[in-house]
mmCIF file of C-alpha atoms and ligand atoms in Angstrom:
data_model
loop_
_atom_site.group_PDB
_atom_site.id
_atom_site.type_symbol
_atom_site.label_atom_id
_atom_site.label_comp_id
_atom_site.label_asym_id
_atom_site.label_seq_id
_atom_site.Cartn_x
_atom_site.Cartn_y
_atom_site.Cartn_z
ATOM 1 C CA MET A 1399 29.007 35.509 -8.184
ATOM 2 C CA ARG A 1400 28.386 37.625 -5.042
ATOM 3 C CA ILE A 1401 27.768 35.334 -2.091
ATOM 4 C CA LEU A 1402 26.634 36.276 1.426
ATOM 5 C CA LEU A 1403 27.803 33.523 3.791
ATOM 6 C CA PHE A 1404 26.440 33.248 7.336
ATOM 7 C CA GLY A 1405 28.757 31.163 9.537
ATOM 8 C CA ALA A 1406 31.891 32.118 7.603
ATOM 9 C CA THR A 1407 34.321 31.317 10.457
ATOM 10 C CA GLY A 1408 32.872 27.847 11.120
ATOM 11 C CA MET A 1409 34.425 24.486 10.320
ATOM 12 C CA ILE A 1410 32.305 24.170 7.174
ATOM 13 C CA GLY A 1411 31.616 27.841 6.404
ATOM 14 C CA SER A 1412 35.328 28.732 6.374
ATOM 15 C CA ARG A 1413 36.012 25.986 3.788
ATOM 16 C CA ILE A 1414 33.117 27.152 1.611
ATOM 17 C CA ALA A 1415 34.468 30.727 1.823
ATOM 18 C CA ALA A 1416 37.965 29.542 0.847
ATOM 19 C CA GLU A 1417 36.730 27.383 -2.043
ATOM 20 C CA ALA A 1418 34.449 30.113 -3.407
ATOM 21 C CA GLY A 1419 37.177 32.749 -3.030
ATOM 22 C CA LYS A 1420 39.672 30.568 -4.874
ATOM 23 C CA ARG A 1421 37.252 30.354 -7.809
ATOM 24 C CA GLY A 1422 36.968 34.130 -7.989
ATOM 25 C CA HIS A 1423 33.618 34.582 -6.298
ATOM 26 C CA GLU A 1424 33.110 37.573 -4.047
ATOM 27 C CA VAL A 1425 32.240 36.318 -0.569
ATOM 28 C CA THR A 1426 30.762 38.494 2.184
ATOM 29 C CA GLY A 1427 31.289 36.564 5.427
ATOM 30 C CA ALA A 1428 28.979 37.180 8.391
ATOM 31 C CA THR A 1429 28.990 35.891 11.982
ATOM 32 C CA ARG A 1430 27.570 37.089 15.300
ATOM 33 C CA SER A 1431 31.029 37.878 16.679
ATOM 34 C CA GLY A 1432 32.385 39.635 13.589
ATOM 35 C CA LYS A 1433 35.667 37.708 14.041
ATOM 36 C CA ASP A 1434 38.326 37.178 11.345
ATOM 37 C CA GLY A 1435 37.196 40.024 9.119
ATOM 38 C CA THR A 1436 33.550 38.918 8.940
ATOM 39 C CA LEU A 1437 30.654 41.331 9.328
ATOM 40 C CA ALA A 1438 28.978 41.181 12.744
ATOM 41 C CA ALA A 1439 25.427 40.094 11.952
ATOM 42 C CA ASP A 1440 22.905 37.736 13.500
ATOM 43 C CA ALA A 1441 21.236 35.575 10.865
ATOM 44 C CA SER A 1442 18.051 35.373 12.939
ATOM 45 C CA ASP A 1443 17.474 39.113 12.521
ATOM 46 C CA VAL A 1444 15.322 39.666 9.435
ATOM 47 C CA ASP A 1445 16.225 43.333 8.997
ATOM 48 C CA THR A 1446 19.941 42.569 9.214
ATOM 49 C CA VAL A 1447 19.705 39.706 6.729
ATOM 50 C CA ALA A 1448 17.669 41.819 4.301
ATOM 51 C CA ARG A 1449 20.120 44.723 4.501
ATOM 52 C CA LEU A 1450 23.209 42.552 4.019
ATOM 53 C CA ALA A 1451 21.747 40.257 1.364
ATOM 54 C CA ALA A 1452 20.778 43.087 -0.989
ATOM 55 C CA GLY A 1453 22.912 42.970 -4.118
ATOM 56 C CA HIS A 1454 24.109 39.387 -3.603
ATOM 57 C CA ASP A 1455 23.405 36.546 -6.045
ATOM 58 C CA ALA A 1456 23.158 33.869 -3.376
ATOM 59 C CA VAL A 1457 22.938 33.468 0.383
ATOM 60 C CA VAL A 1458 24.610 30.551 2.155
ATOM 61 C CA LEU A 1459 23.553 29.363 5.601
ATOM 62 C CA ALA A 1460 26.372 27.512 7.388
ATOM 63 C CA VAL A 1461 25.394 28.443 10.908
ATOM 64 C CA ALA A 1462 25.681 26.357 14.064
ATOM 65 C CA PRO A 1463 24.723 28.523 17.061
ATOM 66 C CA SER A 1464 26.208 25.973 19.507
ATOM 67 C CA ARG A 1465 25.909 22.246 19.940
ATOM 68 C CA GLY A 1466 23.589 20.952 22.603
ATOM 69 C CA GLY A 1467 20.123 21.310 23.987
ATOM 70 C CA ILE A 1468 16.779 22.828 23.280
ATOM 71 C CA GLU A 1469 17.951 26.455 23.291
ATOM 72 C CA ALA A 1470 20.426 25.788 20.516
ATOM 73 C CA SER A 1471 17.755 23.942 18.577
ATOM 74 C CA GLU A 1472 15.309 26.812 18.821
ATOM 75 C CA SER A 1473 17.944 29.285 17.794
ATOM 76 C CA LEU A 1474 18.664 27.300 14.627
ATOM 77 C CA LEU A 1475 15.016 27.604 13.650
ATOM 78 C CA GLU A 1476 15.071 31.326 14.437
ATOM 79 C CA VAL A 1477 18.054 31.601 12.119
ATOM 80 C CA GLY A 1478 16.122 29.699 9.446
ATOM 81 C CA ARG A 1479 13.145 32.036 9.742
ATOM 82 C CA GLY A 1480 15.369 35.141 9.766
ATOM 83 C CA VAL A 1481 17.181 34.068 6.647
ATOM 84 C CA LEU A 1482 14.075 33.022 4.717
ATOM 85 C CA HIS A 1483 12.307 36.326 5.372
ATOM 86 C CA GLY A 1484 15.438 38.437 4.967
ATOM 87 C CA VAL A 1485 16.503 36.846 1.703
ATOM 88 C CA ARG A 1486 13.034 37.273 0.273
ATOM 89 C CA ARG A 1487 12.860 40.898 1.352
ATOM 90 C CA ALA A 1488 16.239 41.562 -0.297
ATOM 91 C CA GLY A 1489 15.021 40.073 -3.561
ATOM 92 C CA VAL A 1490 17.670 37.321 -3.548
ATOM 93 C CA ARG A 1491 16.343 34.047 -4.981
ATOM 94 C CA ARG A 1492 19.157 31.590 -4.327
ATOM 95 C CA LEU A 1493 19.568 30.084 -0.829
ATOM 96 C CA VAL A 1494 21.881 27.139 -0.152
ATOM 97 C CA VAL A 1495 21.793 25.596 3.312
ATOM 98 C CA VAL A 1496 24.415 23.383 4.976
ATOM 99 C CA GLY A 1497 22.219 20.566 6.217
ATOM 100 C CA GLY A 1498 22.662 17.677 8.611
ATOM 101 C CA ALA A 1499 23.019 13.938 8.115
ATOM 102 C CA GLY A 1500 20.288 13.083 10.643
ATOM 103 C CA ILE A 1501 17.538 13.453 8.053
ATOM 104 C CA LEU A 1502 19.082 10.902 5.661
ATOM 105 C CA GLU A 1503 17.698 7.375 5.513
ATOM 106 C CA VAL A 1504 19.737 4.287 6.360
ATOM 107 C CA SER A 1505 16.918 2.048 5.114
ATOM 108 C CA PRO A 1506 13.457 2.881 3.726
ATOM 109 C CA GLY A 1507 11.656 5.093 6.265
ATOM 110 C CA VAL A 1508 14.462 4.919 8.865
ATOM 111 C CA ARG A 1509 16.456 8.112 9.217
ATOM 112 C CA VAL A 1510 19.912 8.346 10.809
ATOM 113 C CA VAL A 1511 18.303 10.187 13.734
ATOM 114 C CA ASP A 1512 15.856 7.284 14.292
ATOM 115 C CA THR A 1513 18.509 4.582 14.504
ATOM 116 C CA PRO A 1514 18.858 2.745 17.837
ATOM 117 C CA GLY A 1515 21.815 4.072 19.805
ATOM 118 C CA PHE A 1516 21.810 7.491 18.136
ATOM 119 C CA PRO A 1517 23.731 9.648 20.687
ATOM 120 C CA GLU A 1518 21.257 11.388 22.982
ATOM 121 C CA ASP A 1519 23.475 14.462 23.275
ATOM 122 C CA PHE A 1520 23.153 15.105 19.543
ATOM 123 C CA LEU A 1521 19.406 14.554 19.435
ATOM 124 C CA PRO A 1522 18.045 18.113 20.003
ATOM 125 C CA TRP A 1523 20.509 19.569 17.542
ATOM 126 C CA THR A 1524 19.897 16.882 14.940
ATOM 127 C CA LEU A 1525 16.126 17.213 15.235
ATOM 128 C CA ALA A 1526 16.544 20.975 14.820
ATOM 129 C CA GLN A 1527 18.422 20.344 11.573
ATOM 130 C CA VAL A 1528 15.550 18.099 10.434
ATOM 131 C CA ALA A 1529 13.062 20.830 11.398
ATOM 132 C CA LEU A 1530 15.136 23.395 9.501
ATOM 133 C CA PHE A 1531 14.706 21.296 6.381
ATOM 134 C CA GLY A 1532 10.928 21.221 6.964
ATOM 135 C CA LEU A 1533 10.898 24.986 7.446
ATOM 136 C CA VAL A 1534 12.739 25.627 4.199
ATOM 137 C CA GLN A 1535 10.837 23.014 2.197
ATOM 138 C CA GLY A 1536 7.475 24.311 3.420
ATOM 139 C CA ASN A 1537 8.121 28.053 3.125
ATOM 140 C CA ALA A 1538 10.358 28.747 0.168
ATOM 141 C CA ASP A 1539 8.505 27.788 -3.004
ATOM 142 C CA ASP A 1540 9.399 31.202 -4.392
ATOM 143 C CA LEU A 1541 13.131 30.673 -3.754
ATOM 144 C CA GLU A 1542 15.710 28.485 -5.476
ATOM 145 C CA TRP A 1543 16.796 26.696 -2.321
ATOM 146 C CA THR A 1544 18.976 23.639 -1.767
ATOM 147 C CA TYR A 1545 19.526 21.773 1.510
ATOM 148 C CA LEU A 1546 22.849 19.975 1.122
ATOM 149 C CA SER A 1547 23.405 17.308 3.784
ATOM 150 C CA PRO A 1548 26.921 16.193 4.622
ATOM 151 C CA PRO A 1549 27.540 12.570 5.602
ATOM 152 C CA ALA A 1550 27.751 11.406 9.233
ATOM 153 C CA MET A 1551 31.453 12.347 9.443
ATOM 154 C CA VAL A 1552 32.664 15.602 7.961
ATOM 155 C CA GLU A 1553 36.013 16.800 9.210
ATOM 156 C CA PRO A 1554 38.981 18.845 7.984
ATOM 157 C CA GLY A 1555 41.235 16.907 5.610
ATOM 158 C CA GLU A 1556 42.396 16.777 2.020
ATOM 159 C CA ARG A 1557 40.838 18.537 -0.973
ATOM 160 C CA THR A 1558 40.670 15.802 -3.617
ATOM 161 C CA GLY A 1559 37.755 17.163 -5.678
ATOM 162 C CA ALA A 1560 36.029 13.774 -5.455
ATOM 163 C CA TYR A 1561 32.477 13.381 -4.162
ATOM 164 C CA ARG A 1562 29.152 11.753 -4.973
ATOM 165 C CA ILE A 1563 25.708 13.341 -4.864
ATOM 166 C CA GLY A 1564 22.764 11.410 -3.495
ATOM 167 C CA ASP A 1565 19.282 12.332 -2.404
ATOM 168 C CA HIS A 1566 17.647 11.216 0.848
ATOM 169 C CA GLN A 1567 19.629 7.997 1.392
ATOM 170 C CA LEU A 1568 22.873 7.996 3.364
ATOM 171 C CA LEU A 1569 25.782 7.227 1.039
ATOM 172 C CA THR A 1570 28.559 5.000 2.346
ATOM 173 C CA ASP A 1571 31.890 4.007 0.822
ATOM 174 C CA GLY A 1572 33.057 0.460 0.089
ATOM 175 C CA GLU A 1573 33.871 -0.045 3.757
ATOM 176 C CA GLY A 1574 30.492 1.174 4.968
ATOM 177 C CA ASN A 1575 31.762 4.585 6.141
ATOM 178 C CA SER A 1576 29.697 7.744 5.713
ATOM 179 C CA HIS A 1577 32.290 10.495 5.432
ATOM 180 C CA ILE A 1578 33.895 13.363 3.507
ATOM 181 C CA SER A 1579 36.578 15.955 4.160
ATOM 182 C CA THR A 1580 35.253 19.434 4.851
ATOM 183 C CA GLU A 1581 37.319 20.615 1.858
ATOM 184 C CA ASP A 1582 35.578 18.210 -0.553
ATOM 185 C CA TYR A 1583 32.162 19.026 0.916
ATOM 186 C CA ALA A 1584 33.017 22.667 0.107
ATOM 187 C CA VAL A 1585 33.953 21.710 -3.482
ATOM 188 C CA ALA A 1586 30.521 20.094 -3.936
ATOM 189 C CA PHE A 1587 28.804 23.032 -2.264
ATOM 190 C CA VAL A 1588 30.423 25.648 -4.509
ATOM 191 C CA ASP A 1589 29.820 23.446 -7.581
ATOM 192 C CA GLU A 1590 26.125 23.546 -6.679
ATOM 193 C CA LEU A 1591 26.197 27.322 -6.131
ATOM 194 C CA GLU A 1592 27.638 27.688 -9.635
ATOM 195 C CA ARG A 1593 25.472 25.082 -11.380
ATOM 196 C CA GLY A 1594 22.106 25.236 -9.590
ATOM 197 C CA GLU A 1595 21.298 21.618 -10.463
ATOM 198 C CA LEU A 1596 19.822 20.621 -7.100
ATOM 199 C CA THR A 1597 17.226 23.303 -6.491
ATOM 200 C CA ARG A 1598 14.166 22.874 -4.229
ATOM 201 C CA ARG A 1599 15.363 19.600 -2.789
ATOM 202 C CA LEU A 1600 17.338 17.763 -0.193
ATOM 203 C CA ALA A 1601 20.603 16.494 -1.622
ATOM 204 C CA HIS A 1602 23.455 14.637 -0.007
ATOM 205 C CA VAL A 1603 27.224 14.834 -0.563
ATOM 206 C CA ALA A 1604 29.660 12.092 0.467
ATOM 207 C CA TYR A 1605 32.524 9.973 -0.847
HETATM 208 N N1 LIG B 2703 27.450 15.290 9.955
HETATM 209 C C1 LIG B 2703 26.654 16.344 9.956
HETATM 210 O O1 LIG B 2703 25.458 16.281 9.697
HETATM 211 C C2 LIG B 2703 27.236 17.686 10.294
HETATM 212 C C3 LIG B 2703 28.526 17.782 10.819
HETATM 213 C C4 LIG B 2703 29.018 19.045 11.104
HETATM 214 C C5 LIG B 2703 28.229 20.181 10.893
HETATM 215 N N2 LIG B 2703 26.986 20.041 10.380
HETATM 216 C C6 LIG B 2703 26.129 21.209 10.149
HETATM 217 O O2 LIG B 2703 26.850 22.190 9.447
HETATM 218 C C7 LIG B 2703 26.492 23.497 9.900
HETATM 219 C C8 LIG B 2703 27.771 24.257 10.235
HETATM 220 O O3 LIG B 2703 28.452 23.530 11.253
HETATM 221 P P1 LIG B 2703 29.968 23.852 11.673
HETATM 222 O O4 LIG B 2703 30.468 22.671 12.407
HETATM 223 O O5 LIG B 2703 30.721 24.388 10.497
HETATM 224 O O6 LIG B 2703 29.724 25.038 12.730
HETATM 225 P P2 LIG B 2703 30.795 25.801 13.647
HETATM 226 O O7 LIG B 2703 32.193 25.418 13.340
HETATM 227 O O8 LIG B 2703 30.311 25.679 15.064
HETATM 228 O O9 LIG B 2703 30.600 27.316 13.177
HETATM 229 C C9 LIG B 2703 29.378 27.973 13.316
HETATM 230 C C10 LIG B 2703 29.431 29.304 12.580
HETATM 231 O O10 LIG B 2703 28.142 29.932 12.666
HETATM 232 C C11 LIG B 2703 28.308 31.275 13.157
HETATM 233 N N3 LIG B 2703 27.031 31.620 13.780
HETATM 234 C C12 LIG B 2703 26.405 30.990 14.790
HETATM 235 N N4 LIG B 2703 25.219 31.544 15.038
HETATM 236 C C13 LIG B 2703 25.061 32.551 14.149
HETATM 237 C C14 LIG B 2703 24.043 33.486 13.883
HETATM 238 N N5 LIG B 2703 22.897 33.514 14.610
HETATM 239 N N6 LIG B 2703 24.213 34.388 12.889
HETATM 240 C C15 LIG B 2703 25.363 34.380 12.145
HETATM 241 N N7 LIG B 2703 26.361 33.494 12.325
HETATM 242 C C16 LIG B 2703 26.211 32.596 13.338
HETATM 243 C C17 LIG B 2703 29.534 31.156 14.057
HETATM 244 O O11 LIG B 2703 30.161 32.368 14.354
HETATM 245 P P3 LIG B 2703 29.707 33.236 15.660
HETATM 246 O O12 LIG B 2703 29.686 32.276 16.823
HETATM 247 O O13 LIG B 2703 30.733 34.308 15.754
HETATM 248 O O14 LIG B 2703 28.344 33.749 15.347
HETATM 249 C C18 LIG B 2703 30.428 30.300 13.170
HETATM 250 O O15 LIG B 2703 30.975 31.056 12.124
HETATM 251 C C19 LIG B 2703 25.554 23.284 11.090
HETATM 252 O O16 LIG B 2703 24.234 23.489 10.676
HETATM 253 C C20 LIG B 2703 25.763 21.847 11.475
HETATM 254 O O17 LIG B 2703 24.601 21.239 11.968
HETATM 255 C C21 LIG B 2703 26.470 18.829 10.069
#
């Protein structure tokens, strides 16, 4: 499979690139900086996305412009718009997005982002991730998209190959923890790229 991956040097994007590469997929990595052998390309630029995406089987969005305030939040939505239009223009149908845990529900109707004590510093960014889901869900009926939310904690660790798939409810382990290693998130992500079983929906990956 030929995969165009925006955010290829990131904590999550680099693991997806490694996992996909190990399975023999051809990954074109793209970032704004062009570091570490990636192509220098801004995912919010429709023309750039369309040009790069042409000839690929799937586009992956694993972009985090920077953590923080309103500006970062707006730029995530600009990235979402750029990728949706660019992918469509290139004639690529498959789009898989690294989502956020904030949209997942801890109880019926109560999302992680709505819980009392949710860290204020993370709020703009988390709401932007929620808005990105709305953007994709509302504007990509013609695409085979998936928004794959990690759990609350996703950090570098061991590749065990173990994970569970949920939908809009936050999955926790036997001790009540919502977590996964970035390596195992990448395993689930590449499994979904290969299988296409979770199209046009929010899905969740965790231990
Ligand atoms: N628990 C959770 O819900 C959770 C936890 C972690 C991450 N996430 C989500 O996972 C995604 C990836 O996060 P991460 O931690 O892996 O990010 P990261 O380590 O900060 O990496 C971000 C990547 O995006 C690239 N990038 C930023 N803006 C870009 C643009 N406009 N065009 C192209 N590339 C761009 C960066 O490279 P350049 O700077 O060179 O462009 C870098 O490769 C984010 O959407 C984040 O919200 C969710």
